Amino acid sequence: MAEKTGCSRFSEELVGIAIGEEHPEALEHLKKCPNCSEKLEQFKRIVGTAKISRFDAPEDVIEKAKDIFQQRTAQRAQLVSSTLAMEGIRAAHQGSFQNIYSWDDHRMRVMYVKTEKGWEVISSLPSKEWQVKVRGKRIEPDEALRISFLAKELKQTTFTLEGPGITVEIPAPSVENNERQRSG
Amino acid sequence: MKDRFSDVGILLERAKRGDNKAWNKLVEHFQNLVYSIPARMGLQTEDCNDVFQTTFVALYQNMQNINEPKALSRWLAVTASREALRVRRLGSKHQGEVPEEITLEDLLVLEERSAEEMAIEALESDKIWAAVRSLPDRCKRLLEVLFSRENLSYEEISRMTGMPVGAIGPTRARCLEQLRKILQKEGFFEQEVVSQATGGGS
C-alpha cells in the first residue's frame, strides 16, 4: 500500500480527535495547516450535534397526530336552513326545495328540483379551488362555477366537495336531517 | 444524489390537496424532530405529547402557507419549541419557580433564546441523521453506534457492528468524511453555528 503523505496522513487522526481521542502528532500538524483545522472543526460540529439526544414519539401519540388530518378533512356539512323547515321532507316529493349547508366559514345553497328523470341537484362552488364528486365521479362546473347533476332518488343526492386540505360531505336530504333542522 | 427535500416537498403538496397518506408520512418523517424538542427541554411525557399534538394541529392549519419543503422542518422546530416554552412557563407559574436573582423580563428573554437554540440544534441534528441514513449500510451502522454511545472501546464497537477491530479506524474516517461531504454539499457548514444564530427569525 502506498504510504500516505501530507494531510492525508492524518485523516484518521482528525476524526479520532473530533471524537475525543488524543493524537499529539496530528495536533502538531493542525497548528500549521488551516485546511485540516477547518476540517476538524466540521467533524467536531457533526459529532457534537449528532450526539444531541433524540427522542421518538410514542406510537399512540404518532397515531393521534395522523388522525388530525382525517378528523379535520372529512367533515360533514351541517344543514342550517331549509325551505322545507315548516313542511317536513315528505312534502318535497311534490316539487322543489332548497337547503343551506355550512362548514367552517362556508355556506352553500343547494337546490333540489324534481324532474321526470329524478332529482336535479343544483349549486355553486365556493371558488375555483373546489371540486365536486358524486359517487366518486367528478362533476365539472360551468364558467360561473355552477354545478348540477341528476339522481334517481333523493337519497342518492349525497355529494362531496374537495377543497384545499378538506373534504366535505353534503348529505342527501332525509327525514332525519330535515326534521332535526326543523326542530332545531 | 437525489435531493431528500424533494420527497418532503411532494408529501407536503399532496397533503395540501387532501392526501391522507401523505400527511401520515409527514408525521412519521418529522415525529423525531418535533418530539425531541419538548423532551430535551425537560417536559414531562404528558406535556411532550401535548406539544407534539399541538404542533401538528398547527401544521395542519398552516400548511397551505408553507411553500418550501426546507422551510417545513424549520417551521415545525420553531413551532414545537415555542409551544414547549409556553407549556413550561405554565408549569413554572403553578410551581412558583421563577429564580429571584434575575428579573422576569430577563428570564423571558433567556427562555426564548434557549427555545430558539433548541429548535436550531434539533434541526441540525435532524439534517445530520438524514444524511447518515443516506450512507451505505456499513457506514450507517458504524456511525449510529459512534453517535449514540459515549466512550466505546474498539472491541465494543467491533462486537456491536460485526466489524474487525483493525477496520474500525479507517472505516470510521472514511464514513465521517463521506458524511462531511454530503453535509457540505447541502450547505450545512455555511449556516451559522447555534450560539451565533439565535438572533435570527423563522
JSON list of N, CA and C in Angstrom, two decimals, chain A residues 22-76:
[
{"chain": "A", "resi": 22, "resn": "GLU", "atom": "N", "xyz": [-6.81, 11.30, 21.72]},
{"chain": "A", "resi": 22, "resn": "GLU", "atom": "CA", "xyz": [-5.62, 12.18, 21.71]},
{"chain": "A", "resi": 22, "resn": "GLU", "atom": "C", "xyz": [-4.63, 11.71, 20.66]},
{"chain": "A", "resi": 23, "resn": "HIS", "atom": "N", "xyz": [-4.22, 12.63, 19.81]},
{"chain": "A", "resi": 23, "resn": "HIS", "atom": "CA", "xyz": [-3.25, 12.32, 18.75]},
{"chain": "A", "resi": 23, "resn": "HIS", "atom": "C", "xyz": [-2.27, 13.48, 18.65]},
{"chain": "A", "resi": 24, "resn": "PRO", "atom": "N", "xyz": [-1.20, 13.48, 19.51]},
{"chain": "A", "resi": 24, "resn": "PRO", "atom": "CA", "xyz": [-0.28, 14.63, 19.59]},
{"chain": "A", "resi": 24, "resn": "PRO", "atom": "C", "xyz": [0.35, 15.00, 18.25]},
{"chain": "A", "resi": 25, "resn": "GLU", "atom": "N", "xyz": [0.71, 13.99, 17.46]},
{"chain": "A", "resi": 25, "resn": "GLU", "atom": "CA", "xyz": [1.39, 14.29, 16.19]},
{"chain": "A", "resi": 25, "resn": "GLU", "atom": "C", "xyz": [0.44, 15.05, 15.24]},
{"chain": "A", "resi": 26, "resn": "ALA", "atom": "N", "xyz": [-0.82, 14.62, 15.24]},
{"chain": "A", "resi": 26, "resn": "ALA", "atom": "CA", "xyz": [-1.81, 15.29, 14.39]},
{"chain": "A", "resi": 26, "resn": "ALA", "atom": "C", "xyz": [-2.06, 16.71, 14.89]},
{"chain": "A", "resi": 27, "resn": "LEU", "atom": "N", "xyz": [-2.03, 16.90, 16.21]},
{"chain": "A", "resi": 27, "resn": "LEU", "atom": "CA", "xyz": [-2.24, 18.24, 16.78]},
{"chain": "A", "resi": 27, "resn": "LEU", "atom": "C", "xyz": [-1.14, 19.20, 16.32]},
{"chain": "A", "resi": 28, "resn": "GLU", "atom": "N", "xyz": [0.08, 18.67, 16.25]},
{"chain": "A", "resi": 28, "resn": "GLU", "atom": "CA", "xyz": [1.20, 19.47, 15.75]},
{"chain": "A", "resi": 28, "resn": "GLU", "atom": "C", "xyz": [0.95, 19.91, 14.30]},
{"chain": "A", "resi": 29, "resn": "HIS", "atom": "N", "xyz": [0.47, 18.96, 13.51]},
{"chain": "A", "resi": 29, "resn": "HIS", "atom": "CA", "xyz": [0.17, 19.25, 12.10]},
{"chain": "A", "resi": 29, "resn": "HIS", "atom": "C", "xyz": [-0.92, 20.32, 11.98]},
{"chain": "A", "resi": 30, "resn": "LEU", "atom": "N", "xyz": [-1.90, 20.21, 12.86]},
{"chain": "A", "resi": 30, "resn": "LEU", "atom": "CA", "xyz": [-3.03, 21.16, 12.82]},
{"chain": "A", "resi": 30, "resn": "LEU", "atom": "C", "xyz": [-2.58, 22.61, 13.03]},
{"chain": "A", "resi": 31, "resn": "LYS", "atom": "N", "xyz": [-1.51, 22.77, 13.84]},
{"chain": "A", "resi": 31, "resn": "LYS", "atom": "CA", "xyz": [-1.03, 24.13, 14.14]},
{"chain": "A", "resi": 31, "resn": "LYS", "atom": "C", "xyz": [-0.61, 24.87, 12.88]},
{"chain": "A", "resi": 32, "resn": "LYS", "atom": "N", "xyz": [-0.13, 24.10, 11.89]},
{"chain": "A", "resi": 32, "resn": "LYS", "atom": "CA", "xyz": [0.34, 24.78, 10.67]},
{"chain": "A", "resi": 32, "resn": "LYS", "atom": "C", "xyz": [-0.50, 24.47, 9.43]},
{"chain": "A", "resi": 33, "resn": "CYS", "atom": "N", "xyz": [-1.67, 23.85, 9.64]},
{"chain": "A", "resi": 33, "resn": "CYS", "atom": "CA", "xyz": [-2.49, 23.50, 8.47]},
{"chain": "A", "resi": 33, "resn": "CYS", "atom": "C", "xyz": [-3.93, 24.01, 8.64]},
{"chain": "A", "resi": 34, "resn": "PRO", "atom": "N", "xyz": [-4.24, 25.18, 8.05]},
{"chain": "A", "resi": 34, "resn": "PRO", "atom": "CA", "xyz": [-5.61, 25.72, 8.20]},
{"chain": "A", "resi": 34, "resn": "PRO", "atom": "C", "xyz": [-6.69, 24.83, 7.58]},
{"chain": "A", "resi": 35, "resn": "ASN", "atom": "N", "xyz": [-6.32, 24.11, 6.50]},
{"chain": "A", "resi": 35, "resn": "ASN", "atom": "CA", "xyz": [-7.32, 23.23, 5.87]},
{"chain": "A", "resi": 35, "resn": "ASN", "atom": "C", "xyz": [-7.76, 22.12, 6.82]},
{"chain": "A", "resi": 36, "resn": "CYS", "atom": "N", "xyz": [-6.77, 21.47, 7.43]},
{"chain": "A", "resi": 36, "resn": "CYS", "atom": "CA", "xyz": [-7.10, 20.38, 8.35]},
{"chain": "A", "resi": 36, "resn": "CYS", "atom": "C", "xyz": [-7.82, 20.92, 9.59]},
{"chain": "A", "resi": 37, "resn": "SER", "atom": "N", "xyz": [-7.42, 22.14, 10.01]},
{"chain": "A", "resi": 37, "resn": "SER", "atom": "CA", "xyz": [-8.08, 22.73, 11.19]},
{"chain": "A", "resi": 37, "resn": "SER", "atom": "C", "xyz": [-9.56, 22.97, 10.90]},
{"chain": "A", "resi": 38, "resn": "GLU", "atom": "N", "xyz": [-9.83, 23.45, 9.68]},
{"chain": "A", "resi": 38, "resn": "GLU", "atom": "CA", "xyz": [-11.23, 23.71, 9.31]},
{"chain": "A", "resi": 38, "resn": "GLU", "atom": "C", "xyz": [-12.02, 22.40, 9.25]},
{"chain": "A", "resi": 39, "resn": "LYS", "atom": "N", "xyz": [-11.36, 21.38, 8.68]},
{"chain": "A", "resi": 39, "resn": "LYS", "atom": "CA", "xyz": [-11.99, 20.07, 8.59]},
{"chain": "A", "resi": 39, "resn": "LYS", "atom": "C", "xyz": [-12.30, 19.52, 9.99]},
{"chain": "A", "resi": 40, "resn": "LEU", "atom": "N", "xyz": [-11.34, 19.70, 10.90]},
{"chain": "A", "resi": 40, "resn": "LEU", "atom": "CA", "xyz": [-11.53, 19.21, 12.27]},
{"chain": "A", "resi": 40, "resn": "LEU", "atom": "C", "xyz": [-12.75, 19.88, 12.91]},
{"chain": "A", "resi": 41, "resn": "GLU", "atom": "N", "xyz": [-12.84, 21.22, 12.70]},
{"chain": "A", "resi": 41, "resn": "GLU", "atom": "CA", "xyz": [-13.99, 21.94, 13.26]},
{"chain": "A", "resi": 41, "resn": "GLU", "atom": "C", "xyz": [-15.29, 21.39, 12.71]},
{"chain": "A", "resi": 42, "resn": "GLN", "atom": "N", "xyz": [-15.29, 21.04, 11.42]},
{"chain": "A", "resi": 42, "resn": "GLN", "atom": "CA", "xyz": [-16.51, 20.48, 10.81]},
{"chain": "A", "resi": 42, "resn": "GLN", "atom": "C", "xyz": [-16.83, 19.10, 11.40]},
{"chain": "A", "resi": 43, "resn": "PHE", "atom": "N", "xyz": [-15.79, 18.28, 11.56]},
{"chain": "A", "resi": 43, "resn": "PHE", "atom": "CA", "xyz": [-16.02, 16.96, 12.18]},
{"chain": "A", "resi": 43, "resn": "PHE", "atom": "C", "xyz": [-16.57, 17.13, 13.60]},
{"chain": "A", "resi": 44, "resn": "LYS", "atom": "N", "xyz": [-15.99, 18.08, 14.33]},
{"chain": "A", "resi": 44, "resn": "LYS", "atom": "CA", "xyz": [-16.44, 18.30, 15.72]},
{"chain": "A", "resi": 44, "resn": "LYS", "atom": "C", "xyz": [-17.91, 18.72, 15.75]},
{"chain": "A", "resi": 45, "resn": "ARG", "atom": "N", "xyz": [-18.25, 19.59, 14.79]},
{"chain": "A", "resi": 45, "resn": "ARG", "atom": "CA", "xyz": [-19.64, 20.07, 14.74]},
{"chain": "A", "resi": 45, "resn": "ARG", "atom": "C", "xyz": [-20.59, 18.91, 14.43]},
{"chain": "A", "resi": 46, "resn": "ILE", "atom": "N", "xyz": [-20.18, 18.05, 13.51]},
{"chain": "A", "resi": 46, "resn": "ILE", "atom": "CA", "xyz": [-21.01, 16.89, 13.16]},
{"chain": "A", "resi": 46, "resn": "ILE", "atom": "C", "xyz": [-21.19, 15.98, 14.39]},
{"chain": "A", "resi": 47, "resn": "VAL", "atom": "N", "xyz": [-20.06, 15.62, 15.00]},
{"chain": "A", "resi": 47, "resn": "VAL", "atom": "CA", "xyz": [-20.11, 14.67, 16.12]},
{"chain": "A", "resi": 47, "resn": "VAL", "atom": "C", "xyz": [-20.91, 15.27, 17.29]},
{"chain": "A", "resi": 48, "resn": "GLY", "atom": "N", "xyz": [-20.61, 16.54, 17.60]},
{"chain": "A", "resi": 48, "resn": "GLY", "atom": "CA", "xyz": [-21.30, 17.20, 18.73]},
{"chain": "A", "resi": 48, "resn": "GLY", "atom": "C", "xyz": [-22.80, 17.27, 18.51]},
{"chain": "A", "resi": 49, "resn": "THR", "atom": "N", "xyz": [-23.20, 17.65, 17.30]},
{"chain": "A", "resi": 49, "resn": "THR", "atom": "CA", "xyz": [-24.63, 17.82, 17.02]},
{"chain": "A", "resi": 49, "resn": "THR", "atom": "C", "xyz": [-25.34, 16.46, 16.93]},
{"chain": "A", "resi": 50, "resn": "ALA", "atom": "N", "xyz": [-24.65, 15.49, 16.33]},
{"chain": "A", "resi": 50, "resn": "ALA", "atom": "CA", "xyz": [-25.28, 14.17, 16.18]},
{"chain": "A", "resi": 50, "resn": "ALA", "atom": "C", "xyz": [-25.50, 13.51, 17.53]},
{"chain": "A", "resi": 51, "resn": "LYS", "atom": "N", "xyz": [-24.70, 13.89, 18.52]},
{"chain": "A", "resi": 51, "resn": "LYS", "atom": "CA", "xyz": [-24.83, 13.25, 19.84]},
{"chain": "A", "resi": 51, "resn": "LYS", "atom": "C", "xyz": [-25.93, 13.87, 20.69]},
{"chain": "A", "resi": 52, "resn": "ILE", "atom": "N", "xyz": [-26.53, 14.93, 20.19]},
{"chain": "A", "resi": 52, "resn": "ILE", "atom": "CA", "xyz": [-27.65, 15.53, 20.93]},
{"chain": "A", "resi": 52, "resn": "ILE", "atom": "C", "xyz": [-28.75, 14.49, 21.05]},
{"chain": "A", "resi": 53, "resn": "SER", "atom": "N", "xyz": [-29.33, 14.39, 22.22]},
{"chain": "A", "resi": 53, "resn": "SER", "atom": "CA", "xyz": [-30.35, 13.34, 22.45]},
{"chain": "A", "resi": 53, "resn": "SER", "atom": "C", "xyz": [-31.54, 13.52, 21.52]},
{"chain": "A", "resi": 54, "resn": "ARG", "atom": "N", "xyz": [-32.00, 12.41, 21.02]},
{"chain": "A", "resi": 54, "resn": "ARG", "atom": "CA", "xyz": [-33.17, 12.42, 20.15]},
{"chain": "A", "resi": 54, "resn": "ARG", "atom": "C", "xyz": [-34.20, 11.47, 20.74]},
{"chain": "A", "resi": 55, "resn": "PHE", "atom": "N", "xyz": [-35.44, 11.84, 20.60]},
{"chain": "A", "resi": 55, "resn": "PHE", "atom": "CA", "xyz": [-36.50, 11.02, 21.21]},
{"chain": "A", "resi": 55, "resn": "PHE", "atom": "C", "xyz": [-37.59, 10.73, 20.17]},
{"chain": "A", "resi": 56, "resn": "ASP", "atom": "N", "xyz": [-37.90, 9.46, 20.05]},
{"chain": "A", "resi": 56, "resn": "ASP", "atom": "CA", "xyz": [-39.03, 9.08, 19.19]},
{"chain": "A", "resi": 56, "resn": "ASP", "atom": "C", "xyz": [-40.33, 9.29, 19.97]},
{"chain": "A", "resi": 57, "resn": "ALA", "atom": "N", "xyz": [-41.35, 9.78, 19.29]},
{"chain": "A", "resi": 57, "resn": "ALA", "atom": "CA", "xyz": [-42.66, 9.93, 19.94]},
{"chain": "A", "resi": 57, "resn": "ALA", "atom": "C", "xyz": [-43.26, 8.54, 20.14]},
{"chain": "A", "resi": 58, "resn": "PRO", "atom": "N", "xyz": [-44.01, 8.34, 21.23]},
{"chain": "A", "resi": 58, "resn": "PRO", "atom": "CA", "xyz": [-44.68, 7.05, 21.42]},
{"chain": "A", "resi": 58, "resn": "PRO", "atom": "C", "xyz": [-45.63, 6.76, 20.25]},
{"chain": "A", "resi": 59, "resn": "GLU", "atom": "N", "xyz": [-45.79, 5.50, 19.95]},
{"chain": "A", "resi": 59, "resn": "GLU", "atom": "CA", "xyz": [-46.59, 5.08, 18.78]},
{"chain": "A", "resi": 59, "resn": "GLU", "atom": "C", "xyz": [-48.01, 5.65, 18.82]},
{"chain": "A", "resi": 60, "resn": "ASP", "atom": "N", "xyz": [-48.65, 5.60, 20.01]},
{"chain": "A", "resi": 60, "resn": "ASP", "atom": "CA", "xyz": [-50.04, 6.07, 20.09]},
{"chain": "A", "resi": 60, "resn": "ASP", "atom": "C", "xyz": [-50.13, 7.59, 19.86]},
{"chain": "A", "resi": 61, "resn": "VAL", "atom": "N", "xyz": [-49.07, 8.30, 20.22]},
{"chain": "A", "resi": 61, "resn": "VAL", "atom": "CA", "xyz": [-49.06, 9.76, 20.02]},
{"chain": "A", "resi": 61, "resn": "VAL", "atom": "C", "xyz": [-48.92, 10.07, 18.53]},
{"chain": "A", "resi": 62, "resn": "ILE", "atom": "N", "xyz": [-48.10, 9.27, 17.86]},
{"chain": "A", "resi": 62, "resn": "ILE", "atom": "CA", "xyz": [-47.95, 9.44, 16.41]},
{"chain": "A", "resi": 62, "resn": "ILE", "atom": "C", "xyz": [-49.29, 9.18, 15.71]},
{"chain": "A", "resi": 63, "resn": "GLU", "atom": "N", "xyz": [-49.95, 8.11, 16.13]},
{"chain": "A", "resi": 63, "resn": "GLU", "atom": "CA", "xyz": [-51.24, 7.75, 15.51]},
{"chain": "A", "resi": 63, "resn": "GLU", "atom": "C", "xyz": [-52.26, 8.88, 15.71]},
{"chain": "A", "resi": 64, "resn": "LYS", "atom": "N", "xyz": [-52.22, 9.47, 16.90]},
{"chain": "A", "resi": 64, "resn": "LYS", "atom": "CA", "xyz": [-53.16, 10.55, 17.21]},
{"chain": "A", "resi": 64, "resn": "LYS", "atom": "C", "xyz": [-52.92, 11.76, 16.29]},
{"chain": "A", "resi": 65, "resn": "ALA", "atom": "N", "xyz": [-51.64, 12.02, 16.03]},
{"chain": "A", "resi": 65, "resn": "ALA", "atom": "CA", "xyz": [-51.31, 13.15, 15.14]},
{"chain": "A", "resi": 65, "resn": "ALA", "atom": "C", "xyz": [-51.74, 12.84, 13.71]},
{"chain": "A", "resi": 66, "resn": "LYS", "atom": "N", "xyz": [-51.66, 11.57, 13.33]},
{"chain": "A", "resi": 66, "resn": "LYS", "atom": "CA", "xyz": [-52.12, 11.19, 11.99]},
{"chain": "A", "resi": 66, "resn": "LYS", "atom": "C", "xyz": [-53.64, 11.41, 11.87]},
{"chain": "A", "resi": 67, "resn": "ASP", "atom": "N", "xyz": [-54.33, 11.15, 12.98]},
{"chain": "A", "resi": 67, "resn": "ASP", "atom": "CA", "xyz": [-55.79, 11.27, 12.96]},
{"chain": "A", "resi": 67, "resn": "ASP", "atom": "C", "xyz": [-56.27, 12.71, 12.76]},
{"chain": "A", "resi": 68, "resn": "ILE", "atom": "N", "xyz": [-55.40, 13.68, 13.09]},
{"chain": "A", "resi": 68, "resn": "ILE", "atom": "CA", "xyz": [-55.79, 15.09, 12.97]},
{"chain": "A", "resi": 68, "resn": "ILE", "atom": "C", "xyz": [-56.34, 15.34, 11.57]},
{"chain": "A", "resi": 69, "resn": "PHE", "atom": "N", "xyz": [-55.64, 14.78, 10.60]},
{"chain": "A", "resi": 69, "resn": "PHE", "atom": "CA", "xyz": [-55.97, 15.03, 9.20]},
{"chain": "A", "resi": 69, "resn": "PHE", "atom": "C", "xyz": [-57.38, 14.55, 8.87]},
{"chain": "A", "resi": 70, "resn": "GLN", "atom": "N", "xyz": [-57.63, 13.29, 9.27]},
{"chain": "A", "resi": 70, "resn": "GLN", "atom": "CA", "xyz": [-58.92, 12.71, 8.92]},
{"chain": "A", "resi": 70, "resn": "GLN", "atom": "C", "xyz": [-60.07, 13.42, 9.66]},
{"chain": "A", "resi": 71, "resn": "GLN", "atom": "N", "xyz": [-59.80, 13.71, 10.93]},
{"chain": "A", "resi": 71, "resn": "GLN", "atom": "CA", "xyz": [-60.84, 14.39, 11.71]},
{"chain": "A", "resi": 71, "resn": "GLN", "atom": "C", "xyz": [-61.20, 15.74, 11.11]},
{"chain": "A", "resi": 72, "resn": "ARG", "atom": "N", "xyz": [-60.15, 16.41, 10.61]},
{"chain": "A", "resi": 72, "resn": "ARG", "atom": "CA", "xyz": [-60.40, 17.78, 10.14]},
{"chain": "A", "resi": 72, "resn": "ARG", "atom": "C", "xyz": [-60.79, 17.82, 8.67]},
{"chain": "A", "resi": 73, "resn": "THR", "atom": "N", "xyz": [-60.37, 16.82, 7.91]},
{"chain": "A", "resi": 73, "resn": "THR", "atom": "CA", "xyz": [-60.64, 16.90, 6.48]},
{"chain": "A", "resi": 73, "resn": "THR", "atom": "C", "xyz": [-62.00, 16.32, 6.13]},
{"chain": "A", "resi": 74, "resn": "ALA", "atom": "N", "xyz": [-62.33, 15.18, 6.77]},
{"chain": "A", "resi": 74, "resn": "ALA", "atom": "CA", "xyz": [-63.57, 14.52, 6.39]},
{"chain": "A", "resi": 74, "resn": "ALA", "atom": "C", "xyz": [-64.72, 15.09, 7.22]},
{"chain": "A", "resi": 75, "resn": "GLN", "atom": "N", "xyz": [-65.17, 16.24, 6.81]},
{"chain": "A", "resi": 75, "resn": "GLN", "atom": "CA", "xyz": [-66.25, 16.88, 7.56]},
{"chain": "A", "resi": 75, "resn": "GLN", "atom": "C", "xyz": [-67.59, 16.59, 6.89]},
{"chain": "A", "resi": 76, "resn": "ARG", "atom": "N", "xyz": [-68.60, 16.67, 7.68]},
{"chain": "A", "resi": 76, "resn": "ARG", "atom": "CA", "xyz": [-69.95, 16.54, 7.13]},
{"chain": "A", "resi": 76, "resn": "ARG", "atom": "C", "xyz": [-70.60, 17.91, 7.32]}
]
